[in-house]
Tab-separated table of C-alpha atoms and ligand atoms in Angstrom:
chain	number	residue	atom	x	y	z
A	1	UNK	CA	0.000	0.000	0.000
A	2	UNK	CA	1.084	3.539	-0.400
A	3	UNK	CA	1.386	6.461	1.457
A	4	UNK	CA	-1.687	7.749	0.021
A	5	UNK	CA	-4.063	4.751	0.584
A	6	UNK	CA	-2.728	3.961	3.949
A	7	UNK	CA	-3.420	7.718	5.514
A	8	UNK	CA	-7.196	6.853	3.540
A	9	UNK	CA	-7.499	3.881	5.153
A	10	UNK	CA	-6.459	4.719	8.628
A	11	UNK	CA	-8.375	8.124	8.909
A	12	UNK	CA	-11.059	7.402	10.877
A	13	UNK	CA	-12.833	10.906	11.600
A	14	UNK	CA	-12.318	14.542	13.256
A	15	UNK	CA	-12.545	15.827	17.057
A	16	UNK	CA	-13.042	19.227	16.910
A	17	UNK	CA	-12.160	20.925	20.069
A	18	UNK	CA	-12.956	24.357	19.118
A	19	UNK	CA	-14.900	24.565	22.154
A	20	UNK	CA	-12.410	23.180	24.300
A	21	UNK	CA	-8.863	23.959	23.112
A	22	UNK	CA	-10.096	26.697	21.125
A	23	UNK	CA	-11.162	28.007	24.154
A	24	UNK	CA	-7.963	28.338	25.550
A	25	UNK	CA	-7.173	30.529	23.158
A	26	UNK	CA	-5.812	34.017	24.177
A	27	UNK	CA	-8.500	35.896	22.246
A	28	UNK	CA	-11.283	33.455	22.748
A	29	UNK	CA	-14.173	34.511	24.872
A	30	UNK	CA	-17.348	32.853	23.560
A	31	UNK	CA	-20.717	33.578	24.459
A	32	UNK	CA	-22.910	30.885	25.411
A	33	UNK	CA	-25.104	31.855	22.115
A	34	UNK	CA	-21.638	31.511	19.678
A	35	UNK	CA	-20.833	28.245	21.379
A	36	UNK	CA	-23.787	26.922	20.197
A	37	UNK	CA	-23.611	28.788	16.712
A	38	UNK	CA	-20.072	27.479	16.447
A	39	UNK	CA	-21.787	23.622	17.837
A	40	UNK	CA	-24.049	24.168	14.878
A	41	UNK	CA	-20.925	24.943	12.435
A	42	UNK	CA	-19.268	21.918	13.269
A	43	UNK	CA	-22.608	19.549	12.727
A	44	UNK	CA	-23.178	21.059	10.094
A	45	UNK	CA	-19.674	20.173	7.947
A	46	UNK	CA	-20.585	16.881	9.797
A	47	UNK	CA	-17.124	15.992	12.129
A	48	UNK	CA	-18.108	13.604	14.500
A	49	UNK	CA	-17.239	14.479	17.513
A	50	UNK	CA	-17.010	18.305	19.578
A	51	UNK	CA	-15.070	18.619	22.542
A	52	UNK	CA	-15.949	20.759	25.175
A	53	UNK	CA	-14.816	21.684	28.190
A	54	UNK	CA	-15.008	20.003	31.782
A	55	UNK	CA	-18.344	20.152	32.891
A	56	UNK	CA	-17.041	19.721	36.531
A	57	UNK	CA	-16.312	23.266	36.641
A	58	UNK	CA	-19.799	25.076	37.623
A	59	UNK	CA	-18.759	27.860	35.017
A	60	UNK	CA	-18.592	25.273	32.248
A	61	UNK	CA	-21.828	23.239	33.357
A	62	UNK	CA	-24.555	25.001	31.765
A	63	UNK	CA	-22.392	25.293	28.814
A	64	UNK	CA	-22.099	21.655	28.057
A	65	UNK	CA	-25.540	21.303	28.835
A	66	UNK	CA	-26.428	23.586	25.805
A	67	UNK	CA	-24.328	22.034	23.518
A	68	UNK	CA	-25.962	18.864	24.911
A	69	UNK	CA	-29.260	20.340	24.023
A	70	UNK	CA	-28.118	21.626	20.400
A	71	UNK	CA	-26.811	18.482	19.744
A	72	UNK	CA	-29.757	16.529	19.564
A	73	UNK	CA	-30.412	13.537	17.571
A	74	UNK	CA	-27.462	14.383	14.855
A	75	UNK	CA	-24.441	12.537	14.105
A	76	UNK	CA	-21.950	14.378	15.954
A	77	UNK	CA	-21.106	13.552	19.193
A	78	UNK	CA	-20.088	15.141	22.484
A	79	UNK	CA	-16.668	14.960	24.379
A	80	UNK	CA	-16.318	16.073	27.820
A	81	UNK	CA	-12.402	16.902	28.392
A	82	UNK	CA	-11.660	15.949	32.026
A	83	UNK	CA	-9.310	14.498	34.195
A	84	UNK	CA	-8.299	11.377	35.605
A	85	UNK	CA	-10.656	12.241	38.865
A	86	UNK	CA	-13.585	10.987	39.721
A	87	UNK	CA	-15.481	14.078	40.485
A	88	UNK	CA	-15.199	15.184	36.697
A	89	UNK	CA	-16.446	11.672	35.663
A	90	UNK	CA	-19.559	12.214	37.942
A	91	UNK	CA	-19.926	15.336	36.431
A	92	UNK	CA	-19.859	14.269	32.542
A	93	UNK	CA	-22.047	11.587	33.469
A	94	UNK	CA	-24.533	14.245	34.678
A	95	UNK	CA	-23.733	16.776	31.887
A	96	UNK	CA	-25.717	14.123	29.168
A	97	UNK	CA	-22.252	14.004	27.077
A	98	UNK	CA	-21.585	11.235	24.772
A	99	UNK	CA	-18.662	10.510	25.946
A	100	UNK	CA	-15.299	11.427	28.167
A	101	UNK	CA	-11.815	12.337	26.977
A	102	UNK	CA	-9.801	11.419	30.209
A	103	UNK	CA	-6.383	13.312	30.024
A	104	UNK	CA	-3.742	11.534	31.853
A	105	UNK	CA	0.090	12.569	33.045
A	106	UNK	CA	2.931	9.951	33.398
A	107	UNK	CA	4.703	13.285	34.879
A	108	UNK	CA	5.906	11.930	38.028
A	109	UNK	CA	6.256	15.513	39.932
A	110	UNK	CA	2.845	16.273	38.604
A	111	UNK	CA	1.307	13.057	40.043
A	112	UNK	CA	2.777	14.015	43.466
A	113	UNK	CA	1.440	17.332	43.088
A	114	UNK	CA	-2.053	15.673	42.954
A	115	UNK	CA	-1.078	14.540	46.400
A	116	UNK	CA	-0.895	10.844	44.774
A	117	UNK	CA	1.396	8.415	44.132
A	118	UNK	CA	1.569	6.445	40.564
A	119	UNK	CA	0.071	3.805	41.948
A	120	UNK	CA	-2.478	5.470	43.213
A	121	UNK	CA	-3.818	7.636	39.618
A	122	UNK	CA	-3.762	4.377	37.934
A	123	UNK	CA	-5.943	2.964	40.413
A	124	UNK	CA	-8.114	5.706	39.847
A	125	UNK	CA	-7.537	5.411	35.809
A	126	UNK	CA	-9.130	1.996	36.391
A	127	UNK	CA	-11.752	2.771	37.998
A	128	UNK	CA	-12.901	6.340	36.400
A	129	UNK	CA	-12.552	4.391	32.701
A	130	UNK	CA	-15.004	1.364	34.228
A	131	UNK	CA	-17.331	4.028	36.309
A	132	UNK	CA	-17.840	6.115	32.771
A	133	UNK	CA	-18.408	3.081	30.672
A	134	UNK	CA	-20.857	1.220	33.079
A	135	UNK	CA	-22.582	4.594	32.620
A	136	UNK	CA	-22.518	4.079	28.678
A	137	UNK	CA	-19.980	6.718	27.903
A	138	UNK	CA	-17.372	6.023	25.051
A	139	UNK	CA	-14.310	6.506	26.907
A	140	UNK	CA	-10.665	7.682	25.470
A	141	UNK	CA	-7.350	8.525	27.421
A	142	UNK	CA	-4.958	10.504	26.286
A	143	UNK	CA	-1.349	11.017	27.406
A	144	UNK	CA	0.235	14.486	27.410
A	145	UNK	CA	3.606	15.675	26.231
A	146	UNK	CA	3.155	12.136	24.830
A	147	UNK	CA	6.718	12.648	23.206
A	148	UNK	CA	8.892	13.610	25.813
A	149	UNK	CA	7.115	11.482	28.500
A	150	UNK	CA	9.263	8.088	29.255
A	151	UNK	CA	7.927	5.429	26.685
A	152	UNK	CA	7.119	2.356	29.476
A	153	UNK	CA	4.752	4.898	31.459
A	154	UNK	CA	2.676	5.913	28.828
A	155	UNK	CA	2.305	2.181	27.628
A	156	UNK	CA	1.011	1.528	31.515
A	157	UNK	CA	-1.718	3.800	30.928
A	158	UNK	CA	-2.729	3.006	27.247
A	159	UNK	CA	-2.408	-1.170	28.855
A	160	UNK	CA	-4.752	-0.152	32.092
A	161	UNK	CA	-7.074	1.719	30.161
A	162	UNK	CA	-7.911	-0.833	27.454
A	163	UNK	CA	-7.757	-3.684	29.911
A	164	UNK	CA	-10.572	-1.517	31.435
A	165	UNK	CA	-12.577	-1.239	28.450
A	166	UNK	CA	-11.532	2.491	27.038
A	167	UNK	CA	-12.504	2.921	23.668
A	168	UNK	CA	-9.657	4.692	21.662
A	169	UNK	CA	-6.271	6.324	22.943
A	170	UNK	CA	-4.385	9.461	22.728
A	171	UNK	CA	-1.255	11.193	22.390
A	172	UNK	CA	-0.919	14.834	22.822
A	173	UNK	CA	2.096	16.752	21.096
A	174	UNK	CA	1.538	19.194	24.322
A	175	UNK	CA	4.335	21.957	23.858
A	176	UNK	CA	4.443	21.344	19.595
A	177	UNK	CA	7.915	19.855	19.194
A	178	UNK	CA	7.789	16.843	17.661
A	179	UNK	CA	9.193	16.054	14.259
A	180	UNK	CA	6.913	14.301	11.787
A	181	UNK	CA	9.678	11.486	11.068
A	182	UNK	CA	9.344	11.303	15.124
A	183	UNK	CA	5.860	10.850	14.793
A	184	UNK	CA	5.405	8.499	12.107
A	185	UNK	CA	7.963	6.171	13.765
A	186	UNK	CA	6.955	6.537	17.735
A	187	UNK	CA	3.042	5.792	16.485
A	188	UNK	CA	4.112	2.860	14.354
A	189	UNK	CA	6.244	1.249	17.120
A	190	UNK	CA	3.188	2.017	19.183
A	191	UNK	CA	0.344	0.154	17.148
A	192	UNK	CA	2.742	-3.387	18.074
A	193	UNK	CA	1.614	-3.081	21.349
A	194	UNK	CA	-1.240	-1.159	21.322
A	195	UNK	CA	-4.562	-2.270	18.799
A	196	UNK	CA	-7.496	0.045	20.198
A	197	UNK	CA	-7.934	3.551	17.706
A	198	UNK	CA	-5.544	6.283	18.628
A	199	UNK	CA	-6.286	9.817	18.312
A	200	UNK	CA	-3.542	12.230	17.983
A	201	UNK	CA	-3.783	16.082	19.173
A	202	UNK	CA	-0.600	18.115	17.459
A	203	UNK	CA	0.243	21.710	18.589
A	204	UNK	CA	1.539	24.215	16.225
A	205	UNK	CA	4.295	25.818	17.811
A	206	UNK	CA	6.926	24.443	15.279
A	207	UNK	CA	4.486	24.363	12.406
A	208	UNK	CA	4.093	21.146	12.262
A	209	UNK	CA	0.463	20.745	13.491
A	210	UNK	CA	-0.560	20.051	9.853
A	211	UNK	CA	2.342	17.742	9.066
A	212	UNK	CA	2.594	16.017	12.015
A	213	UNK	CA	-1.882	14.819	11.363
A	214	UNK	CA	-0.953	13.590	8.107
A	215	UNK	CA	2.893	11.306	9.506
A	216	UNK	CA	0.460	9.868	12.382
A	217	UNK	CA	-1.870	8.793	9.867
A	218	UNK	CA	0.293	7.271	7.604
A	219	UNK	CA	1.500	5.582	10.692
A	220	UNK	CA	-1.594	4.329	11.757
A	221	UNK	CA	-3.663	6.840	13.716
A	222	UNK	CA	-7.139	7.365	12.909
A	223	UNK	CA	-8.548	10.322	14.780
A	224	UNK	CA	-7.167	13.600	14.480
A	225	UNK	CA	-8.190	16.801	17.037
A	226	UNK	CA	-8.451	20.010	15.282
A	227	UNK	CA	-10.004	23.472	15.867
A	228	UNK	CA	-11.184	25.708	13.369
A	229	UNK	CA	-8.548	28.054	12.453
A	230	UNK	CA	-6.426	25.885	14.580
A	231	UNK	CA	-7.227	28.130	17.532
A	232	UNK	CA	-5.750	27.382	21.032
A	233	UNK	CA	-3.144	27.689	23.553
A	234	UNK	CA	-0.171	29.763	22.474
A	235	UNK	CA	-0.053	28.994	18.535
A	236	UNK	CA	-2.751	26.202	18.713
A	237	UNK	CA	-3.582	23.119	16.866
A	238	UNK	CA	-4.078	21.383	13.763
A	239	UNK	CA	-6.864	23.395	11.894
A	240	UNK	CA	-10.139	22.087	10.791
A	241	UNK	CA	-10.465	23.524	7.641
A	242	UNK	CA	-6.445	22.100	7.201
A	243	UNK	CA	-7.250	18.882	7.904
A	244	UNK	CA	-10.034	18.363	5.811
A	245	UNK	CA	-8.848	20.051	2.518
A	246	UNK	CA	-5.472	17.851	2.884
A	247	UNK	CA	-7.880	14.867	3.097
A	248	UNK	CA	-9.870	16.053	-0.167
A	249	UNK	CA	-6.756	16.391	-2.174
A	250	UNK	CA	-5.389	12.985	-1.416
A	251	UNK	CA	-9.499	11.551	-2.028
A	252	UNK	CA	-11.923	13.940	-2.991
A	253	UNK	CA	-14.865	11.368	-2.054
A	254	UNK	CA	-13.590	13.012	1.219
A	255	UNK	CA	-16.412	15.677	-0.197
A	256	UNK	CA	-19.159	13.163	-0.003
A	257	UNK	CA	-18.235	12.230	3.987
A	258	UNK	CA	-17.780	16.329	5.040
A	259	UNK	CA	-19.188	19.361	3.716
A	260	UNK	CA	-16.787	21.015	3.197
A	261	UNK	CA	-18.498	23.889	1.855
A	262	UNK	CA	-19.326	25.416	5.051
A	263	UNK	CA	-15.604	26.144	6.086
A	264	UNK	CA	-14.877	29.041	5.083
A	265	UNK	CA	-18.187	30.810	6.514
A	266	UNK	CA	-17.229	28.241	9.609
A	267	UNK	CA	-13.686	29.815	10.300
A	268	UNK	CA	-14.725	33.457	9.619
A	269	UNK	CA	-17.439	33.575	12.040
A	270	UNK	CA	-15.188	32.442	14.446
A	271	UNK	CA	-12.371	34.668	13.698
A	272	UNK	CA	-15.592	37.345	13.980
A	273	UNK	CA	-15.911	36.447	17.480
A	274	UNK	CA	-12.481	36.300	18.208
A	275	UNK	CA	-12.571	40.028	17.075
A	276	UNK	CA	-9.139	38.703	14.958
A	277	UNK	CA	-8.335	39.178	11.697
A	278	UNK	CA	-9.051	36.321	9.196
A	279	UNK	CA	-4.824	34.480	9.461
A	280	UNK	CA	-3.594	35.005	5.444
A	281	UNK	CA	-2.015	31.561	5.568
A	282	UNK	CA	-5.646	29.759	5.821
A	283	UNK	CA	-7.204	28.690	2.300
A	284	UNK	CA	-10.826	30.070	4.607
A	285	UNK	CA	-9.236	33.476	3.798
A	286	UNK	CA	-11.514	35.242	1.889
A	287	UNK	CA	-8.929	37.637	0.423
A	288	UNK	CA	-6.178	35.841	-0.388
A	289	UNK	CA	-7.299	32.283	-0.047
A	290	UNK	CA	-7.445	32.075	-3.541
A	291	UNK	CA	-6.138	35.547	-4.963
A	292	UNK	CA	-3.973	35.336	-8.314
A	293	UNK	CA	-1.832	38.608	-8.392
A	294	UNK	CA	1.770	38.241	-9.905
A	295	UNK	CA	1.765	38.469	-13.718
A	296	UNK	CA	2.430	34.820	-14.613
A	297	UNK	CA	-0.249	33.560	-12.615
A	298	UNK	CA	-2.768	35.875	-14.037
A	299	UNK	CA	-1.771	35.399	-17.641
A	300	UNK	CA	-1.706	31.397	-17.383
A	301	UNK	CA	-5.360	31.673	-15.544
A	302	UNK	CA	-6.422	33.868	-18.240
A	303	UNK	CA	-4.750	31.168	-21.363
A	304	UNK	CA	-5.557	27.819	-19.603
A	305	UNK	CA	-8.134	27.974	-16.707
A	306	UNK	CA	-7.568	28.353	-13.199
A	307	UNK	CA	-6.757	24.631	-12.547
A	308	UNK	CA	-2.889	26.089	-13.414
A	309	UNK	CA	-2.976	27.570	-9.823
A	310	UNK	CA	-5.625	26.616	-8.178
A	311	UNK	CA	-5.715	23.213	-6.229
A	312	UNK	CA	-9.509	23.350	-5.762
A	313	UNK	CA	-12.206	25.315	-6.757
A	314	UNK	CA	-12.758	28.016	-4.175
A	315	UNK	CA	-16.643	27.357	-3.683
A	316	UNK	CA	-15.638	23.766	-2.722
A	317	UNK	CA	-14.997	25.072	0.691
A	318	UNK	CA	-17.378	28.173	0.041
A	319	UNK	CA	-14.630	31.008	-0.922
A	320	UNK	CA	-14.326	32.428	-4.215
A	321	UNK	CA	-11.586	33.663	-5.758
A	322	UNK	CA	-10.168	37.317	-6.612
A	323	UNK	CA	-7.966	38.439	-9.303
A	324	UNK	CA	-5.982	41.331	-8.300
A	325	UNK	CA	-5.076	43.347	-11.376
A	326	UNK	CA	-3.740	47.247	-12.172
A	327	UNK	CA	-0.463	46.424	-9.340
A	328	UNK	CA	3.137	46.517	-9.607
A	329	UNK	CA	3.022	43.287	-10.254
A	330	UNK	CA	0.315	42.364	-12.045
A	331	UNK	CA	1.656	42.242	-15.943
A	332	UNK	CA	-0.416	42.516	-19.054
A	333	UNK	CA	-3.613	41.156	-17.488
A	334	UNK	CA	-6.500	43.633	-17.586
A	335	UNK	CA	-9.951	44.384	-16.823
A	336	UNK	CA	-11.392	43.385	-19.977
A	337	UNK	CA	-9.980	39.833	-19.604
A	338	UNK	CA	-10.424	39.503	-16.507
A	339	UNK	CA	-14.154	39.808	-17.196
A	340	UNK	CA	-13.854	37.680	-19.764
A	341	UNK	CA	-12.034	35.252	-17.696
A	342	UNK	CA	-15.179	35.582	-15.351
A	343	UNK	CA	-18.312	35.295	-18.027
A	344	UNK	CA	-16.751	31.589	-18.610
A	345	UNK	CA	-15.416	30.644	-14.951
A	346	UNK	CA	-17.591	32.429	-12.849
B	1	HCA	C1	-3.504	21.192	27.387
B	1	HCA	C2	-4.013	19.788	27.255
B	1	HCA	C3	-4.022	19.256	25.858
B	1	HCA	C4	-4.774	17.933	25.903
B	1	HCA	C5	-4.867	17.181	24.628
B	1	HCA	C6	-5.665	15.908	24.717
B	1	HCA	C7	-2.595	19.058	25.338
B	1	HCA	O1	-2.313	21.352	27.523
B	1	HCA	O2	-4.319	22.113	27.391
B	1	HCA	O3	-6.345	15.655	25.706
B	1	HCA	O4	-5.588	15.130	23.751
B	1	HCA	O5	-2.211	19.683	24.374
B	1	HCA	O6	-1.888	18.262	25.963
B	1	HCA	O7	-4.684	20.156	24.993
B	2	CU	CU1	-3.594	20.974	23.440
């Protein structure tokens, strides 16, 4: 198999966090009203699950309770993000979620900052994974700083929780330093031991959020978290919108699973709320996304079609595209043929 079909075959569906780690981004403050809006977004392009934030916090409850609510009977799940406690168990269970993203440590100072030893938060791993699936919750547990965490404690976890009937796994690239040749061979050496789905969360810090999706699905991983814009802490995550057009390139029957045509209007609105400018390095970008400019790119769009520089059509993700003549830069191209250019391609 190559590259190609394995990352097809392996992909097994988006977690949006949006909610949750695009929460945690510096300029995020949404409204209970543009949570849901942004809920409805999300269903709407059809990922499967949304993660939101720990409904243990009282701040947080009613929240998750409306995204509950908007939810209804549609495809996409709900994701509580908690911890390995008990308390925040008990509370997803209450909250109505579909399910519970447990977030472990192997950090030993931070387990003895909990007051616990190891032996001790595995314990409770055990029994918060069986508590939330005798409850019917789909259960995952994640590991953060997966990459510089010693390898033999994060297998303990990812052994404990499947022997206690966890659902998928999860690594966390936490501070956005790992390499994609680090991640493509740490994920393959971990599907020997470990057979459950793995979902994979990459920061951006590095710029390697995008890269980094597409080496852990070649490797084997079949969940990837995103956020649209790739909104979070510091430099955030793997974007949505990213994600999904990477996917469509390599198999556009991608366009038959997502629609995708609700991205850009997705990842504007919540740049909107953000009160942020629209980042020029997202194909969502209205006005550049898919602006021609420099002479030869004009003057090839104008001879052969834009399918010279253009690796989609725009209103497959619901931009459009711009020619920007009468610049510097912008060569023989004028308004005339430009219009003419538009009569036949819209
Ligand atoms: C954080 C936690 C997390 C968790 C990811 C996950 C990370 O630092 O806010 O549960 O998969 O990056 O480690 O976002
Ligand atoms: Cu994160």
């Amino acid at each position: 198999m190559n590259e190609q079909k394995r990352i097809l075959s392996s992909f097994a569906g988006v977690i949006d966090s949006t909610l949750r780690e695009g929460f945690q981004f510096s300029r995020a403050n949404f409204s209970p009203a543009e949570q849901v809006e942004i809920f409805h977004f999300l269903a709407g392009i059809g990922v499967e699950y949304v993660e939101v934030a720990n409904p243990v916090r009282p701040e947080i409850r009613g929240m998750v309770a409306a995204l509950v609510a908007a939810r209804g009977r549609g495809r996409t799940r709900v994701l509580a993000h908690i911890r390995n406690h008990e308390i925040d168990v008990r509370a997803a269970i209450e909250s109505g979620v579909d399910g519970v993203n447990i977030l472990c440590t192997v950090d030993a100072e931070r387990v003895k900052a909990m007051g616990k030893t190891t032996g001790d938060y595995r314990a409770a791993l055990r029994k918060n994974v069986v508590l939330a699936k005798a409850r019917g919750l789909e259960v995952r547990v994640g590991v953060e700083d997966f990459f510089k965490q010693p390898r033999a404690e994060s297998l303990e976890i990812y052994r404990l929780a499947a022997e206690s009937g966890a659902d998928r796994l999860a690594l966390a690239d936490t501070l956005g330093r790992a390499m994609s040749w680090e991640v493509g061979r740490r994920i393959k050496r971990l599907r020997r031991t470990v057979t459950l789905p793995l979902e994979v969360h990459f920061h951006n810090d590095l710029g390697h959020a995008v890269s980094n999706a597409f080496a852990a699905l070649e490797a084997g991983a079949g969940y990837i978290s995103t956020s649209l814009l790739g909104i979070g802490e510091r430099t955030g995550i793997t974007p949505t919108s990213s994600l999904l057009v990477n996917l469509y390139v390599l198999d556009p029957g991608i366009a038959r699973r997502y629609d995708l045509g609700r991205l850009t209007e997705a990842e504007n609105y919540v740049a909107r709320v953000c009160g942020i400018e629209m980042p020029p390095n997202l194909m969502t970008n209205t006005a550049n996304g898919f602006a021609h400019k420099a002479g030869i790119h004009l003057d090839a769009l104008m001879k052969f079609g834009p399918g010279k520089y253009e690796l989609l059509p725009p209103d497959l993700i619901g931009n459009r595209r711009s020619l920007v003549i009468d610049t510097l830069l912008s060569g023989k191209t004028r308004l005339l043929d430009v219009e003419k250019f538009q009569e036949k391609y819209g």
